[in-house]
PDB file of C-alpha atoms and ligand atoms in Angstrom:
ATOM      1  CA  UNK A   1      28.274  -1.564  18.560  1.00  0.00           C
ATOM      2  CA  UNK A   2      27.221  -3.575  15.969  1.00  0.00           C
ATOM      3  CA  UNK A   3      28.356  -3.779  11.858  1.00  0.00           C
ATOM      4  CA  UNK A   4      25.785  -5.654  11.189  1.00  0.00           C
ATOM      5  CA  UNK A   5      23.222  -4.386   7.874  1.00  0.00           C
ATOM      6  CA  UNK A   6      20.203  -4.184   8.185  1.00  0.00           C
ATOM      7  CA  UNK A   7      17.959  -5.852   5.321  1.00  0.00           C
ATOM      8  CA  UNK A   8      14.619  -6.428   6.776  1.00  0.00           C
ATOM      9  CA  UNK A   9      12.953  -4.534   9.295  1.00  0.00           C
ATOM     10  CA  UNK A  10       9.376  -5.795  10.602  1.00  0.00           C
ATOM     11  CA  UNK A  11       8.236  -3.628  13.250  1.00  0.00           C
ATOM     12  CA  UNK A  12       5.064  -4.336  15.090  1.00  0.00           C
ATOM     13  CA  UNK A  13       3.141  -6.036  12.085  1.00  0.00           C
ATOM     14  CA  UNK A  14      -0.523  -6.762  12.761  1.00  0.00           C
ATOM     15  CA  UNK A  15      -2.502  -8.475   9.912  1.00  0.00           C
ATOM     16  CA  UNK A  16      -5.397 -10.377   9.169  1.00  0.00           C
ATOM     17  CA  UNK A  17      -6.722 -12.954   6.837  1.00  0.00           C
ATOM     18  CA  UNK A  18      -9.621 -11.517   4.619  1.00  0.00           C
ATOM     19  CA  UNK A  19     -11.812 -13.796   2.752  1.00  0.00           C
ATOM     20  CA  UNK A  20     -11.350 -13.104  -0.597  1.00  0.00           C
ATOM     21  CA  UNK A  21     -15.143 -14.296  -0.975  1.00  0.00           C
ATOM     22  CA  UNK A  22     -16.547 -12.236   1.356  1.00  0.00           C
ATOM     23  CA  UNK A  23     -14.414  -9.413   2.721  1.00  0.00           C
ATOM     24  CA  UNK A  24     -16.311  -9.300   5.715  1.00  0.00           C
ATOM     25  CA  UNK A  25     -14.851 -11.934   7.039  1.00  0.00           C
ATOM     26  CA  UNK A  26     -11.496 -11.273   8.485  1.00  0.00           C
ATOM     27  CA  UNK A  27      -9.098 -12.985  11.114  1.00  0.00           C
ATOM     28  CA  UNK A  28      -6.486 -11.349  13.021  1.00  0.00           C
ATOM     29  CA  UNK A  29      -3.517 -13.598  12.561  1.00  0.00           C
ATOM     30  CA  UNK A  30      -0.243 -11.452  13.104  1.00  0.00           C
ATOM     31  CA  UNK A  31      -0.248  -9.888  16.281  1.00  0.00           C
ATOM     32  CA  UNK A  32       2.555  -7.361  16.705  1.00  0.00           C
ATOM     33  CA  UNK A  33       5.708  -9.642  14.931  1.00  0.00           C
ATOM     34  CA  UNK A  34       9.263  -7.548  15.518  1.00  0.00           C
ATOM     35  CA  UNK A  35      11.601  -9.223  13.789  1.00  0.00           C
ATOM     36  CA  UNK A  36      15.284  -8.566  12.507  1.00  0.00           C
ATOM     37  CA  UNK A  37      16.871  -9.869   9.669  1.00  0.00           C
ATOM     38  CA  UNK A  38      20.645  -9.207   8.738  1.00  0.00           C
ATOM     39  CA  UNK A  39      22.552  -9.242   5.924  1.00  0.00           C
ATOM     40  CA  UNK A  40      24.540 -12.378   5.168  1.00  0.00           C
ATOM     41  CA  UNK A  41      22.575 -14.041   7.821  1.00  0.00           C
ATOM     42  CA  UNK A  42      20.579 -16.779   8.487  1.00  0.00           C
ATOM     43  CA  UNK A  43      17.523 -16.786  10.291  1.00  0.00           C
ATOM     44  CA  UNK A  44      15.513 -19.495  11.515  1.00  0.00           C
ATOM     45  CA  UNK A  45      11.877 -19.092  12.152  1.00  0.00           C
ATOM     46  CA  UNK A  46      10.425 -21.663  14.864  1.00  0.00           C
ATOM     47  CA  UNK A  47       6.838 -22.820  16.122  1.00  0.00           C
ATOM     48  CA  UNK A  48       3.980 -24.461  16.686  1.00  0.00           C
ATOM     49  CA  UNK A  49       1.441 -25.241  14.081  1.00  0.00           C
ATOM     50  CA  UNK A  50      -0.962 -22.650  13.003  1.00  0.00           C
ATOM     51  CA  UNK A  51       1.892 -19.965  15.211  1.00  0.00           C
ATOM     52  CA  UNK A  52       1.295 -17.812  11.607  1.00  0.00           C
ATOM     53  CA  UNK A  53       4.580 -18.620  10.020  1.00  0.00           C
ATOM     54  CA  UNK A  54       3.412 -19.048   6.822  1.00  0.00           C
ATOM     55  CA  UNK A  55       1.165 -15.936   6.999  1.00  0.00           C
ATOM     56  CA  UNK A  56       4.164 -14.076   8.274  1.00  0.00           C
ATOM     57  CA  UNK A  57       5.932 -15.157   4.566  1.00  0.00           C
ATOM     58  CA  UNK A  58       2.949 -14.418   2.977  1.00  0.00           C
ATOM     59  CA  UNK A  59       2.715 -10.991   4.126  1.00  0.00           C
ATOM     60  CA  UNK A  60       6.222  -9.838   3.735  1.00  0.00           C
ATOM     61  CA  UNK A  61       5.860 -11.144  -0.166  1.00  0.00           C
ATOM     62  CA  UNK A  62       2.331  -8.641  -0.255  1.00  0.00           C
ATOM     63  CA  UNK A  63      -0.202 -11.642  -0.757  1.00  0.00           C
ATOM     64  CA  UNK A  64      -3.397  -9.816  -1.366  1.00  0.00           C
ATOM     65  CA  UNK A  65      -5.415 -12.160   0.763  1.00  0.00           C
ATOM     66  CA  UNK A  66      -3.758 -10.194   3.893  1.00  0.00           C
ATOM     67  CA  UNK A  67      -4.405  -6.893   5.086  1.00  0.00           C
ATOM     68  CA  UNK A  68      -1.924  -5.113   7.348  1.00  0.00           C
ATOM     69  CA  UNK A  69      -3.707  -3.131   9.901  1.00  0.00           C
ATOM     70  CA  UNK A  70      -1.085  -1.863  12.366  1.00  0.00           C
ATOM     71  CA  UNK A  71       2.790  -1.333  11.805  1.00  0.00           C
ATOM     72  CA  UNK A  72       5.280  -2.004   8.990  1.00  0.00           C
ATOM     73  CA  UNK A  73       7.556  -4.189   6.950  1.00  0.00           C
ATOM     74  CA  UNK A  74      10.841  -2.100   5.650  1.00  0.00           C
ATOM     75  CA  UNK A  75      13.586  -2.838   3.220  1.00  0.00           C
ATOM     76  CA  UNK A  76      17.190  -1.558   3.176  1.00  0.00           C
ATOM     77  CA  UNK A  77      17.262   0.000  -0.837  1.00  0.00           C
ATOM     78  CA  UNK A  78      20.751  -0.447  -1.854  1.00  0.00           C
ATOM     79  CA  UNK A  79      20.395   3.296  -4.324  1.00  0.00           C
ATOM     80  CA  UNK A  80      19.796   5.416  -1.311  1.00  0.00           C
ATOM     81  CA  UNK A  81      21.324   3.320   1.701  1.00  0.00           C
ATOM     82  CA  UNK A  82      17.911   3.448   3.630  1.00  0.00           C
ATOM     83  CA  UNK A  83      15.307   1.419   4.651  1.00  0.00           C
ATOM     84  CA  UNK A  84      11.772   2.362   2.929  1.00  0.00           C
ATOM     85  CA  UNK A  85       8.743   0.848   3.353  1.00  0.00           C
ATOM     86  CA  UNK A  86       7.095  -2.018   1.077  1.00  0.00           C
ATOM     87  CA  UNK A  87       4.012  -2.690   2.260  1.00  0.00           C
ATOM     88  CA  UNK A  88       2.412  -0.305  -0.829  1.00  0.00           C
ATOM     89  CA  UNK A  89       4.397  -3.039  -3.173  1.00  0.00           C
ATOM     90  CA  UNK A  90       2.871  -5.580  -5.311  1.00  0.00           C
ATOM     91  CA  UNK A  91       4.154  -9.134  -5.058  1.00  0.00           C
ATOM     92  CA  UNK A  92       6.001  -8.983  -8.422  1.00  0.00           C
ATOM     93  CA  UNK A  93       7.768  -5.656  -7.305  1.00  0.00           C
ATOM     94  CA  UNK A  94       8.510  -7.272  -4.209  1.00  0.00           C
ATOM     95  CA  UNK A  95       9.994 -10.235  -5.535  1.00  0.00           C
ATOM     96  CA  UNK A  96      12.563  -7.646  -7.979  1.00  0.00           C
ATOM     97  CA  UNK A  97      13.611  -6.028  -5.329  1.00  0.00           C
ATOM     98  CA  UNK A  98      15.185  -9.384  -4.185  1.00  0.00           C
ATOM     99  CA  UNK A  99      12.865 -11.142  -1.922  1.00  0.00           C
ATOM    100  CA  UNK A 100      11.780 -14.340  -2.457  1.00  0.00           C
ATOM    101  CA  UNK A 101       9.686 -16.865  -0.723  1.00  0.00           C
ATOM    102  CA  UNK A 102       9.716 -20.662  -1.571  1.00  0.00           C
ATOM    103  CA  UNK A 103       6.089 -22.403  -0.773  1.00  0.00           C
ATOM    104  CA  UNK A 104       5.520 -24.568   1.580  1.00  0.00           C
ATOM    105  CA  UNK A 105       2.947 -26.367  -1.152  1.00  0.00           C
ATOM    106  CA  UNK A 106       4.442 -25.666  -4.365  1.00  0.00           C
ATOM    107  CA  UNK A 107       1.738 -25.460  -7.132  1.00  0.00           C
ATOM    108  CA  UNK A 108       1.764 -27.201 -10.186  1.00  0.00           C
ATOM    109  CA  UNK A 109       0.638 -25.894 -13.360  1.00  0.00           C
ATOM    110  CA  UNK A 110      -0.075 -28.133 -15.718  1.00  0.00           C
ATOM    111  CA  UNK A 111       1.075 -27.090 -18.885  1.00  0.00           C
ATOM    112  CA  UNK A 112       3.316 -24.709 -17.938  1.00  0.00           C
ATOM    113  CA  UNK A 113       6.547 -25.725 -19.376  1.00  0.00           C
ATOM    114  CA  UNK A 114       9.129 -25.251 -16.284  1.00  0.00           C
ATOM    115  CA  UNK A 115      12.279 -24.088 -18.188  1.00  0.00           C
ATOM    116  CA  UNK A 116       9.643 -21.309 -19.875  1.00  0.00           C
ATOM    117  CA  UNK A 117       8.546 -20.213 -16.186  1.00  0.00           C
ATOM    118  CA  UNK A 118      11.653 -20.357 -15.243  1.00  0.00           C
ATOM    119  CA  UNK A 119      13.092 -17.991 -17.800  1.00  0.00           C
ATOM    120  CA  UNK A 120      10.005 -16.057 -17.247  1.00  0.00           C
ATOM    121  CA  UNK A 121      11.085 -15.183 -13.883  1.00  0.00           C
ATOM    122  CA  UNK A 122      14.353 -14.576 -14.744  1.00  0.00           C
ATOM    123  CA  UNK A 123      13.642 -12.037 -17.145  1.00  0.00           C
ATOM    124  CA  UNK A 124      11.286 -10.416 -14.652  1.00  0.00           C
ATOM    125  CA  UNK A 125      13.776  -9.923 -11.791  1.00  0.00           C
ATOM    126  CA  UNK A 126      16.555  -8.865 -13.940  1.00  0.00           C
ATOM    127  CA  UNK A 127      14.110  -6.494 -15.718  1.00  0.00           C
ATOM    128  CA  UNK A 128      15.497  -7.657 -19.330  1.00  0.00           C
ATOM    129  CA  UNK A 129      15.295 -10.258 -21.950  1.00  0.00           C
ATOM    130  CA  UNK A 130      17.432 -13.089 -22.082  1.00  0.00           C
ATOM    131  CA  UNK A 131      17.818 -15.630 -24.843  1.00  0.00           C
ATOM    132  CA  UNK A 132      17.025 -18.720 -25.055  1.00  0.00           C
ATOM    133  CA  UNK A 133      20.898 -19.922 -25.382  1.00  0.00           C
ATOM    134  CA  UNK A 134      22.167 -17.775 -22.795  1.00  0.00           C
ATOM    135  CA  UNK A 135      18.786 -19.011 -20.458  1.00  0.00           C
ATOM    136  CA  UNK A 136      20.073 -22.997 -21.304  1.00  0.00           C
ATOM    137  CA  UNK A 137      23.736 -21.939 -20.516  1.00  0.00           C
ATOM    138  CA  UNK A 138      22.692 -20.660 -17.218  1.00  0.00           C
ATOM    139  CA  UNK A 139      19.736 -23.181 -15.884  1.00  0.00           C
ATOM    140  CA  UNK A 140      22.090 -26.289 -16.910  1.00  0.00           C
ATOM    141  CA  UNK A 141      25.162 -24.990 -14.788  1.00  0.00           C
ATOM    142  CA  UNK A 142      22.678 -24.078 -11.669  1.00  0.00           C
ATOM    143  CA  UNK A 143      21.402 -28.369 -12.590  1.00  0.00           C
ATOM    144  CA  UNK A 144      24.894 -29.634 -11.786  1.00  0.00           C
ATOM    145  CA  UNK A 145      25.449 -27.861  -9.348  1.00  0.00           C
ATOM    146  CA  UNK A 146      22.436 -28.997  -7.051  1.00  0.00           C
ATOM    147  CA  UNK A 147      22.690 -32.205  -9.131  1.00  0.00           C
ATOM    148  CA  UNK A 148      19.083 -32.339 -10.811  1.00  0.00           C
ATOM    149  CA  UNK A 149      18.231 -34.861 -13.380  1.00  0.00           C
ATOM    150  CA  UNK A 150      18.142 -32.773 -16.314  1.00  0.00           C
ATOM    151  CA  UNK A 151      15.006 -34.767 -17.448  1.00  0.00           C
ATOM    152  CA  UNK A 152      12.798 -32.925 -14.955  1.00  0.00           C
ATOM    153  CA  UNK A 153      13.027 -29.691 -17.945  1.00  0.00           C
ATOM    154  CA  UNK A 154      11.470 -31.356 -20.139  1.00  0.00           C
ATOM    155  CA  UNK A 155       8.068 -31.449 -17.763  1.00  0.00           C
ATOM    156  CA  UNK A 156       5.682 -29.213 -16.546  1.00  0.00           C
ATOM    157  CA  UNK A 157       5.681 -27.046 -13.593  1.00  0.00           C
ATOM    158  CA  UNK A 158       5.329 -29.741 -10.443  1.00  0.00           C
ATOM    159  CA  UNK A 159       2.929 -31.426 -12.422  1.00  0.00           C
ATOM    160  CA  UNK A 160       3.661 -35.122 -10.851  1.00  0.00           C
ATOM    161  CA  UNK A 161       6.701 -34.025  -9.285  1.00  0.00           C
ATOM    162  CA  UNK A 162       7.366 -35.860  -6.245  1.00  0.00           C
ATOM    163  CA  UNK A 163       7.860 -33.878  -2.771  1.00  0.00           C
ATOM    164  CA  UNK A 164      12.027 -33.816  -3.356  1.00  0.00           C
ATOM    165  CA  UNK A 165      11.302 -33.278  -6.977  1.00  0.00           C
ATOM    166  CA  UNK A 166       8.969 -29.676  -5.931  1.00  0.00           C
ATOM    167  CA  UNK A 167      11.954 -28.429  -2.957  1.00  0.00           C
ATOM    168  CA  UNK A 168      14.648 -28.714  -5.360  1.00  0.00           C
ATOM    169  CA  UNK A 169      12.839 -26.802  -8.328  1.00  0.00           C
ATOM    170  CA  UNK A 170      11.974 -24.124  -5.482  1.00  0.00           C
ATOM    171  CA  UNK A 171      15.880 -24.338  -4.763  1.00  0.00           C
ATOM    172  CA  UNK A 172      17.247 -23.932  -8.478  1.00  0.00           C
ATOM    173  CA  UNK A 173      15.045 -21.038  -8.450  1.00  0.00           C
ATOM    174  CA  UNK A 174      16.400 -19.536  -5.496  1.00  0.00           C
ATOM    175  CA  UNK A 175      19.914 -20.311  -7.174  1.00  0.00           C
ATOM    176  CA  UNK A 176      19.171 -18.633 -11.012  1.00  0.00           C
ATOM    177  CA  UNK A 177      17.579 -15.704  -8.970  1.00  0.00           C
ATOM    178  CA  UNK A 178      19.901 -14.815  -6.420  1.00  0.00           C
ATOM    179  CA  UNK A 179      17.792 -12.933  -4.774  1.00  0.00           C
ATOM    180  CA  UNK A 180      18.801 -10.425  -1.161  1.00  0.00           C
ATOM    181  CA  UNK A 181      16.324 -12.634   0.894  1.00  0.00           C
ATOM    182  CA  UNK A 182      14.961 -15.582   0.731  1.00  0.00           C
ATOM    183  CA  UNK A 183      12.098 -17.217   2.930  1.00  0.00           C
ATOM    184  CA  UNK A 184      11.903 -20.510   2.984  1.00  0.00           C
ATOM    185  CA  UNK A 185       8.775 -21.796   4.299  1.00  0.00           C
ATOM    186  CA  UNK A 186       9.233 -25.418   5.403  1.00  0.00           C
ATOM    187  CA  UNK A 187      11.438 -26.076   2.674  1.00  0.00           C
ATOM    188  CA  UNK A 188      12.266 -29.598   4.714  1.00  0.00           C
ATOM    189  CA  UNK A 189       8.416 -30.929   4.406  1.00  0.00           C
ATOM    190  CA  UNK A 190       8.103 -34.214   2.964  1.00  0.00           C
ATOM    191  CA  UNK A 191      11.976 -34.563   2.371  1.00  0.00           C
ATOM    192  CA  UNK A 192      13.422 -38.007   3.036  1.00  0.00           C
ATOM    193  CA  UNK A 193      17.125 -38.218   4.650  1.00  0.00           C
ATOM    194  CA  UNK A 194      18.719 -37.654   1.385  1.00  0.00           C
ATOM    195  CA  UNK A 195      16.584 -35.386  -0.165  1.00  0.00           C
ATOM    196  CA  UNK A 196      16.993 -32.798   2.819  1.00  0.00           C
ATOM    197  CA  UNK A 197      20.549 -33.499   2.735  1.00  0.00           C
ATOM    198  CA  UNK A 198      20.414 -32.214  -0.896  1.00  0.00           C
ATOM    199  CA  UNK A 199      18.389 -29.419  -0.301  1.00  0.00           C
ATOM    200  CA  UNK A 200      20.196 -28.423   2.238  1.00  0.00           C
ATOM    201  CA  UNK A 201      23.635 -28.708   0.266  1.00  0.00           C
ATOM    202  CA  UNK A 202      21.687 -26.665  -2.101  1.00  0.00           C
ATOM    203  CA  UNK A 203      21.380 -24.135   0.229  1.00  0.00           C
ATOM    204  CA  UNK A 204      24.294 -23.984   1.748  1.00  0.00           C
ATOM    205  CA  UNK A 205      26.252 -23.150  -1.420  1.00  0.00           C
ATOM    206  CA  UNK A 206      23.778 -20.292  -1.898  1.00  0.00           C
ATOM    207  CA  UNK A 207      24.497 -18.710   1.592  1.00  0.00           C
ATOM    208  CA  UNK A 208      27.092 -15.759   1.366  1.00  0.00           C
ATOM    209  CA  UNK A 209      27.822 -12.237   2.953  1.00  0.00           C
ATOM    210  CA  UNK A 210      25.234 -10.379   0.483  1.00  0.00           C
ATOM    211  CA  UNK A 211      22.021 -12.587   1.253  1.00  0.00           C
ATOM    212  CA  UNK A 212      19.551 -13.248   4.160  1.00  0.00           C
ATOM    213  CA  UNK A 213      18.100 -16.492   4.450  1.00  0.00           C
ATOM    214  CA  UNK A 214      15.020 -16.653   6.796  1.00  0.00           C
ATOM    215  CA  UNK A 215      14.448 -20.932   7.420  1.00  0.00           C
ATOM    216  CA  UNK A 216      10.766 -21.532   8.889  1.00  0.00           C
ATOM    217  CA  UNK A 217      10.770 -25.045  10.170  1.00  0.00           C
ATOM    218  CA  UNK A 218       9.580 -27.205  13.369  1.00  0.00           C
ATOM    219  CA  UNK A 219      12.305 -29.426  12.978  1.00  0.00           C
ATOM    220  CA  UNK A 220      15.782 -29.420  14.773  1.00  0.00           C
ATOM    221  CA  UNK A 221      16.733 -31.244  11.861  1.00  0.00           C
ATOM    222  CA  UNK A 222      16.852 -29.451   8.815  1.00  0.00           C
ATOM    223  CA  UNK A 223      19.429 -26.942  11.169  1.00  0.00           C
ATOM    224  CA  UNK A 224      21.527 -29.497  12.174  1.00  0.00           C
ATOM    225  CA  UNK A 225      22.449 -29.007   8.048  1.00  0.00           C
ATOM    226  CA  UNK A 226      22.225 -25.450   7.736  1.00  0.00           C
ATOM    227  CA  UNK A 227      23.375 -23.870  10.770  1.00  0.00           C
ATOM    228  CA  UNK A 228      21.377 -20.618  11.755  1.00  0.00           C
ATOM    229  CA  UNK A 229      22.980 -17.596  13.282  1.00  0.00           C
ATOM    230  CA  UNK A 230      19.797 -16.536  15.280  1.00  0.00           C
ATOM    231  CA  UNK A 231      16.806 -17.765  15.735  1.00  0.00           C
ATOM    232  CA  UNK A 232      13.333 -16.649  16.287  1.00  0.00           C
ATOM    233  CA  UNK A 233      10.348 -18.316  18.398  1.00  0.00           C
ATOM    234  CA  UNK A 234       6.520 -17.505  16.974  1.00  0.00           C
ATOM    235  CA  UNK A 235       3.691 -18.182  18.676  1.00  0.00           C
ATOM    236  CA  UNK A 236       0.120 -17.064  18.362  1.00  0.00           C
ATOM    237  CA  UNK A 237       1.276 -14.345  15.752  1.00  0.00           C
ATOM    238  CA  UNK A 238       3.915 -12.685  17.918  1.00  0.00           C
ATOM    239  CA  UNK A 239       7.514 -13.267  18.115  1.00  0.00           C
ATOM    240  CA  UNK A 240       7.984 -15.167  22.197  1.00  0.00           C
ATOM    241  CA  UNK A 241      11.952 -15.618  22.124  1.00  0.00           C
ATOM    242  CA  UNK A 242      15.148 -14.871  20.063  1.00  0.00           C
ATOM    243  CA  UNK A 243      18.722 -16.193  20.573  1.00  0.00           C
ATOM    244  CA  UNK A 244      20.998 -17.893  19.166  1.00  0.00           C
ATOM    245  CA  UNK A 245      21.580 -21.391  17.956  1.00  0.00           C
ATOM    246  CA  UNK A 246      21.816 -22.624  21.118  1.00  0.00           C
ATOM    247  CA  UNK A 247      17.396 -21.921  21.411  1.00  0.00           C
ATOM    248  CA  UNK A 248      17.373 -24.811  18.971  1.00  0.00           C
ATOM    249  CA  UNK A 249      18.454 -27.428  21.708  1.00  0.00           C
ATOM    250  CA  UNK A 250      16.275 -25.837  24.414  1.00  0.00           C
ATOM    251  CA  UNK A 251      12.937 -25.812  22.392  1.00  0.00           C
ATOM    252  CA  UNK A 252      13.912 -29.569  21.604  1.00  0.00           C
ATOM    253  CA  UNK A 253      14.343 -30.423  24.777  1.00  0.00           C
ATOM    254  CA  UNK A 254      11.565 -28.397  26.431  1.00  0.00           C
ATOM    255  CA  UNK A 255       9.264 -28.235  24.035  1.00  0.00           C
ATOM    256  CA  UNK A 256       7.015 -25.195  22.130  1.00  0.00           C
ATOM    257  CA  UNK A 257       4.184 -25.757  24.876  1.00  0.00           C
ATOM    258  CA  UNK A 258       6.710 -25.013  27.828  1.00  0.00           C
ATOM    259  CA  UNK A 259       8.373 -22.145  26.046  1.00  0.00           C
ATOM    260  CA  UNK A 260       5.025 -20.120  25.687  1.00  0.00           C
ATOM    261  CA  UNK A 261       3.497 -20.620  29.087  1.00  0.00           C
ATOM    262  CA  UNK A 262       7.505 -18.982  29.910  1.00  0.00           C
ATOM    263  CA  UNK A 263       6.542 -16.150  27.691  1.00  0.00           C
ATOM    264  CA  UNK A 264       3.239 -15.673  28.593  1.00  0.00           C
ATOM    265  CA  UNK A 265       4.423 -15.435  32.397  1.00  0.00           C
ATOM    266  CA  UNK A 266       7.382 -13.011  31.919  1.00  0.00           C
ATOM    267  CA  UNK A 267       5.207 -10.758  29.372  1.00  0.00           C
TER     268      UNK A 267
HETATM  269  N1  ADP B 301      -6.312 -18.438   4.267  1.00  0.00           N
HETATM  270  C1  ADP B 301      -6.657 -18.636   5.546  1.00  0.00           C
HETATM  271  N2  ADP B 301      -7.933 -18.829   5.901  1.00  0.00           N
HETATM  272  C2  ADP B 301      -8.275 -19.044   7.173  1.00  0.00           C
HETATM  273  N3  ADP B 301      -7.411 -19.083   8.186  1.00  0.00           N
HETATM  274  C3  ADP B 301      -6.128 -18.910   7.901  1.00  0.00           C
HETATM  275  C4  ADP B 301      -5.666 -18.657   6.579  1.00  0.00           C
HETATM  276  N4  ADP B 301      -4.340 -18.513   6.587  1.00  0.00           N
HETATM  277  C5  ADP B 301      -3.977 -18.692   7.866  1.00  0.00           C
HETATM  278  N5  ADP B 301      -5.057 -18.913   8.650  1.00  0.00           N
HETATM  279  C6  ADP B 301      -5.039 -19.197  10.107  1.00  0.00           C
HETATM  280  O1  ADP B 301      -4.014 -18.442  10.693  1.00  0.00           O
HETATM  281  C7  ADP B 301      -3.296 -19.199  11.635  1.00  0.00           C
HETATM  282  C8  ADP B 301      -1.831 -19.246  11.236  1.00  0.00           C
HETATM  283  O2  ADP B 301      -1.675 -20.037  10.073  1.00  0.00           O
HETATM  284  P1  ADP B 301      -0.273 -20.254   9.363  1.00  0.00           P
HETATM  285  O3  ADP B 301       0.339 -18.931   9.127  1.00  0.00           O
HETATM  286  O4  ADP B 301      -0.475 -21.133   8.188  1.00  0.00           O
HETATM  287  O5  ADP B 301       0.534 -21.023  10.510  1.00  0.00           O
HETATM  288  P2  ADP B 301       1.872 -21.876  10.443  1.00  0.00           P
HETATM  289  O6  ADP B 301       2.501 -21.676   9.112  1.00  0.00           O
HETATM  290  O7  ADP B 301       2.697 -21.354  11.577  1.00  0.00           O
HETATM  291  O8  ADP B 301       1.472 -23.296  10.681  1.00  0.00           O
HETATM  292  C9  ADP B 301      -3.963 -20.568  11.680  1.00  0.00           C
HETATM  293  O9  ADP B 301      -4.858 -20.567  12.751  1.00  0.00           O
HETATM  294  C10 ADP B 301      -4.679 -20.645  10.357  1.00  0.00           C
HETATM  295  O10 ADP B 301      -5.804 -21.449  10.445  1.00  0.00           O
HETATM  296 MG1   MG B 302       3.030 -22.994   7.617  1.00  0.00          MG
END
């Protein structure tokens, strides 16, 4: 028997890429993903490029450039104690029922003041206004703590941010918003040494029994900082392999290539 909660429950998810130009032109990328997540665990997502990992975020948050064509994506709703389905959600509704996804190619928008879209999102998730003192109060305690230069307020959204610069705005939002689960798509991507250590750090101090954290990397190293408690192979839109930590070492050592022609031959 297990005590663990359930917090995300993706069962059989098929979905395609449609061409927002021409919406004729579609691409099956998902291609029956079961996955698991718990609360107040972490999961790490693992695999080759082009596996779908990102698409796999991108669904789950509702981006309207994929279509779900065969099974679901279900959410535990803290009200009523049961999972229910989100798949008829927008992105915004998504994202206030506590998930969030951090890009793995943060936008900038010039002339978008961060500490106003910061607020802004802030106010949307918690479904209320919040002043502008109580805002400052909040966003310079979440600074110290992940030790930002203060400085980087008084900019615009990414604009001329430097890789670091982008992760660790994604990761004070992650900390103002709190939300149930958080993706993090490649959040180690252009990260030098200390900059991952940071970000990691950052994490870290977010992780507690309440949340889910689902890590998408290819790298052993960004989990040699944030240790995962299970972690999940993609390849080719399907989910190969799951274990636990220990899968980290073995896909290092064996490699994704080896690990799929296993799958392919016990499937
Ligand atoms: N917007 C898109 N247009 C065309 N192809 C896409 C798009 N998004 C994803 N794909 C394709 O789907 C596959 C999975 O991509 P992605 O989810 O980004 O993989 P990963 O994040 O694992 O590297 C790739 O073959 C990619 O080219
Ligand atoms: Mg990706």
């Amino acid at each position: 028997m297990t005590n663990e909660t359930l917090l995300l429950d993706i069962e059989n998810l098929h979905a395609q890429y449609v061409n927002p130009h021409n919406q004729n032109e579609k691409i099956n990328i998902l291609n029956g993903i079961n996955l698991k997540i718990y609360k107040g665990k972490k999961h790490a997502i693992m695999g080759p490029n082009g596996s779908g990992k990102s698409t796999l975020s991108s669904v789950i948050m509702g981006h309207p450039h994929y279509q779900i064509t065969q099974g679901d994506i279900r959410y535990y709703n803290q009200q009523t104690s049961k999972m229910e389905s989100i798949t008829g959600l927008l992105p915004h509704e998504r994202a206030k029922k506590g998930i969030f996804m951090s890009f793995q190619n943060p936008v900038s928008v010039p002339g978008l003041p961060v500490t106003q879209f910061l607020r802004a999102s802030l106010q949307n998730i918690r479904g209320k206004d919040i002043t502008v003192k109580d805002f400052r109060k909040e966003l310079k305690s979440n600074m110290e703590a992940l030790q930002m230069n203060p400085d980087l307020m008084k900019r615009y959204l990414n604009e001329g941010f430097s890789g670091g610069e982008k992760k660790r705005m994604e990761i004070l939002q992650l900390s103002l918003l709190q939300p149930r689960i958080a993706i993090l798509d490649e959040i180690d991507s252009g990260l030098d040494i200390d900059a991952l250590r940071q970000v990691s750090e950052g994490i870290n101090r977010l992780v507690d029994n309440e949340r889910a954290f689902i890590l998408i990397t290819h790298y052993k190293r960004l989990l040699d900082y944030i240790a995962p408690d299970s972690v999940h192979i993609i390849a080719e839109g399907k989910i190969i392999k799951e274990g636990g930590p220990e899968l980290v070492d073995i896909l290092e050592s064996t490699g994704y290539e080896e690990i799929v022609k296993e799958a392919k031959l016990a499937s």
